[in-house]
GROMACS .gro file of C-alpha atoms in nm:
model
  177
    1MET     CA    1   0.000   0.000   0.000
    2ALA     CA    2   0.117   0.350  -0.079
    3LYS     CA    3   0.050   0.671   0.107
    4ALA     CA    4   0.176   1.026   0.061
    5MET     CA    5   0.371   1.152   0.363
    6GLY     CA    6   0.142   1.349   0.588
    7SER     CA    7  -0.173   1.197   0.438
    8LYS     CA    8  -0.398   0.965   0.635
    9TYR     CA    9  -0.524   0.793   0.319
   10ASN     CA   10  -0.383   0.486   0.145
   11ILE     CA   11  -0.416   0.572  -0.220
   12GLU     CA   12  -0.532   0.226  -0.329
   13HIS     CA   13  -0.824   0.178  -0.090
   14SER     CA   14  -0.968   0.511   0.014
   15GLN     CA   15  -1.283   0.671  -0.119
   16HIS     CA   16  -1.099   1.004  -0.081
   17THR     CA   17  -0.828   0.893  -0.322
   18LYS     CA   18  -1.029   0.692  -0.575
   19GLU     CA   19  -1.007   0.952  -0.853
   20TYR     CA   20  -0.637   1.006  -0.789
   21PHE     CA   21  -0.568   0.632  -0.796
   22ASP     CA   22  -0.765   0.592  -1.121
   23PHE     CA   23  -0.544   0.861  -1.280
   24VAL     CA   24  -0.213   0.695  -1.185
   25LYS     CA   25  -0.286   0.322  -1.149
   26ASP     CA   26  -0.115   0.232  -1.477
   27LEU     CA   27   0.196   0.422  -1.370
   28LEU     CA   28   0.201   0.261  -1.025
   29ASP     CA   29   0.172  -0.083  -1.188
   30SER     CA   30   0.468  -0.022  -1.420
   31ASP     CA   31   0.812  -0.168  -1.355
   32VAL     CA   32   0.987   0.154  -1.453
   33VAL     CA   33   0.802   0.366  -1.194
   34ASN     CA   34   0.857   0.098  -0.931
   35GLU     CA   35   1.229   0.102  -1.012
   36MET     CA   36   1.237   0.444  -0.839
   37LYS     CA   37   1.204   0.252  -0.510
   38ASN     CA   38   1.567   0.147  -0.559
   39TYR     CA   39   1.704   0.502  -0.535
   40ARG     CA   40   1.732   0.716  -0.224
   41HIS     CA   41   1.631   1.076  -0.284
   42HIS     CA   42   1.602   1.300   0.022
   43TYR     CA   43   1.777   1.124   0.311
   44SER     CA   44   1.563   0.819   0.392
   45THR     CA   45   1.293   0.898   0.133
   46THR     CA   46   1.310   0.700  -0.190
   47CYS     CA   47   1.267   0.861  -0.528
   48PHE     CA   48   0.938   0.669  -0.555
   49GLN     CA   49   0.803   0.800  -0.223
   50HIS     CA   50   0.907   1.156  -0.311
   51SER     CA   51   0.737   1.129  -0.651
   52LEU     CA   52   0.424   0.984  -0.490
   53ASN     CA   53   0.419   1.275  -0.243
   54VAL     CA   54   0.455   1.530  -0.524
   55SER     CA   55   0.197   1.350  -0.735
   56TYR     CA   56  -0.068   1.332  -0.464
   57TYR     CA   57  -0.031   1.687  -0.334
   58ASN     CA   58   0.002   1.824  -0.686
   59TYR     CA   59  -0.325   1.647  -0.771
   60LEU     CA   60  -0.500   1.789  -0.463
   61VAL     CA   61  -0.389   2.149  -0.522
   62CYS     CA   62  -0.465   2.145  -0.894
   63ARG     CA   63  -0.805   1.986  -0.830
   64LYS     CA   64  -0.886   2.253  -0.570
   65LEU     CA   65  -0.781   2.528  -0.814
   66GLY     CA   66  -0.990   2.382  -1.099
   67LEU     CA   67  -0.680   2.293  -1.299
   68ASP     CA   68  -0.596   1.968  -1.480
   69ALA     CA   69  -0.574   1.732  -1.181
   70ARG     CA   70  -0.516   1.424  -1.398
   71SER     CA   71  -0.208   1.571  -1.565
   72ALA     CA   72  -0.092   1.702  -1.228
   73ALA     CA   73  -0.110   1.355  -1.072
   74ARG     CA   74   0.066   1.186  -1.362
   75ALA     CA   75   0.340   1.446  -1.406
   76GLY     CA   76   0.403   1.444  -1.032
   77LEU     CA   77   0.465   1.071  -1.037
   78LEU     CA   78   0.697   1.100  -1.339
   79HIS     CA   79   0.880   1.425  -1.260
   80ASP     CA   80   1.187   1.252  -1.108
   81LEU     CA   81   1.199   0.942  -1.328
   82PHE     CA   82   1.576   0.974  -1.376
   83LEU     CA   83   1.661   0.622  -1.247
   84TYR     CA   84   2.007   0.666  -1.101
   85ASP     CA   85   2.160   0.760  -0.766
   86TRP     CA   86   2.245   1.126  -0.813
   87ARG     CA   87   2.489   1.117  -0.521
   88THR     CA   88   2.719   0.856  -0.679
   89ARG     CA   89   2.665   0.909  -1.053
   90GLU     CA   90   2.975   1.049  -1.218
   91ARG     CA   91   2.911   1.360  -1.426
   92GLN     CA   92   3.048   1.384  -1.776
   93PRO     CA   93   3.298   1.666  -1.844
   94GLY     CA   94   3.105   1.991  -1.889
   95GLU     CA   95   2.778   1.836  -1.767
   96LYS     CA   96   2.575   2.056  -1.534
   97PRO     CA   97   2.484   1.930  -1.184
   98HIS     CA   98   2.192   1.694  -1.131
   99GLY     CA   99   1.948   1.970  -1.030
  100PHE     CA  100   1.981   2.126  -1.373
  101THR     CA  101   1.978   1.809  -1.584
  102HIS     CA  102   1.745   1.553  -1.426
  103PRO     CA  103   1.418   1.711  -1.546
  104GLN     CA  104   1.516   1.645  -1.908
  105THR     CA  105   1.629   1.289  -1.822
  106ALA     CA  106   1.300   1.227  -1.640
  107LEU     CA  107   1.103   1.358  -1.938
  108GLU     CA  108   1.294   1.137  -2.182
  109ASN     CA  109   1.233   0.832  -1.962
  110ALA     CA  110   0.864   0.919  -1.918
  111LYS     CA  111   0.812   0.962  -2.292
  112ALA     CA  112   0.992   0.634  -2.364
  113HIS     CA  113   0.747   0.440  -2.144
  114PHE     CA  114   0.420   0.636  -2.136
  115ASP     CA  115   0.200   0.871  -2.335
  116VAL     CA  116   0.286   1.216  -2.201
  117ASP     CA  117   0.075   1.512  -2.310
  118LYS     CA  118   0.213   1.865  -2.361
  119ARG     CA  119   0.099   1.988  -2.018
  120GLU     CA  120   0.260   1.690  -1.842
  121GLU     CA  121   0.575   1.740  -2.048
  122ASP     CA  122   0.601   2.104  -1.939
  123MET     CA  123   0.540   2.010  -1.576
  124ILE     CA  124   0.810   1.741  -1.577
  125VAL     CA  125   1.077   1.937  -1.760
  126LYS     CA  126   1.019   2.262  -1.567
  127HIS     CA  127   0.959   2.134  -1.214
  128MET     CA  128   1.302   2.266  -1.111
  129TRP     CA  129   1.231   2.621  -1.231
  130PRO     CA  130   1.406   2.865  -1.199
  131LEU     CA  131   1.706   2.631  -1.250
  132THR     CA  132   1.553   2.524  -1.580
  133VAL     CA  133   1.553   2.892  -1.687
  134LYS     CA  134   1.258   2.872  -1.930
  135LEU     CA  135   0.935   2.985  -1.768
  136PRO     CA  136   0.667   2.724  -1.710
  137LYS     CA  137   0.392   2.745  -1.972
  138TYR     CA  138   0.093   2.623  -1.767
  139ALA     CA  139  -0.051   2.705  -1.426
  140GLU     CA  140  -0.008   2.337  -1.333
  141SER     CA  141   0.366   2.373  -1.400
  142TYR     CA  142   0.393   2.649  -1.140
  143VAL     CA  143   0.202   2.434  -0.895
  144ILE     CA  144   0.442   2.140  -0.936
  145VAL     CA  145   0.738   2.374  -0.880
  146ALA     CA  146   0.592   2.469  -0.541
  147ILE     CA  147   0.472   2.119  -0.450
  148ASP     CA  148   0.811   1.966  -0.532
  149LYS     CA  149   0.980   2.208  -0.290
  150TYR     CA  150   0.708   2.154  -0.028
  151SER     CA  151   0.747   1.776  -0.052
  152ALA     CA  152   1.127   1.796  -0.027
  153MET     CA  153   1.099   2.013   0.285
  154LEU     CA  154   0.843   1.771   0.435
  155GLU     CA  155   1.074   1.475   0.370
  156ILE     CA  156   1.382   1.651   0.505
  157SER     CA  157   1.190   1.773   0.812
  158MET     CA  158   1.064   1.422   0.886
  159HIS     CA  159   1.420   1.289   0.860
  160LEU     CA  160   1.561   1.563   1.085
  161GLY     CA  161   1.278   1.506   1.334
  162SER     CA  162   1.367   1.138   1.348
  163VAL     CA  163   1.737   1.218   1.400
  164MET     CA  164   1.655   1.464   1.679
  165LYS     CA  165   1.427   1.211   1.853
  166LYS     CA  166   1.706   0.952   1.850
  167LYS     CA  167   1.951   1.204   1.996
  168ALA     CA  168   1.701   1.305   2.263
  169ARG     CA  169   1.650   0.939   2.360
  170LYS     CA  170   2.026   0.891   2.394
  171ILE     CA  171   2.054   1.198   2.616
  172THR     CA  172   1.758   1.087   2.826
  173HIS     CA  173   1.902   0.735   2.852
  174ARG     CA  174   2.242   0.871   2.964
  175LYS     CA  175   2.082   1.091   3.231
  176ALA     CA  176   1.876   0.798   3.359
  177SER     CA  177   2.187   0.575   3.388
   0.00000   0.00000   0.00000
């Protein structure tokens, strides 16, 4: 079962997430999307979990704003489909850092495995704006820019909270000894 961080709903079995799940079920069932589970992204969060977080919250915000929630959900799940560990991957001479290049890699991978419409394409390739320089073309693209940053901060905060709890337990344990 999958669940976006901070959400109380499992996406496969909740009435609240039925529409979302219908939009992304084919992606979730694909081997290539599931391969993202093999790559760590933000500390203890996998690339898959991060993409699921972005996808779900992107869907919710776009739906609330009356935007294309289907494209938002799908692009969110595919936006980081780069399929490598960016910490250990060796850059080619003259190649820009991962933050600048992975949107294009993710788009190429997404297009190789799925039908990606123009709105989804713009959302995937520009989710790192302003690093990607070209302005997003659609309102949904601006939403994914914000949701991607929100999700990264959520994931990093949860990791740091876990680290701080462990340190606090050690201190408490030492004082009790």
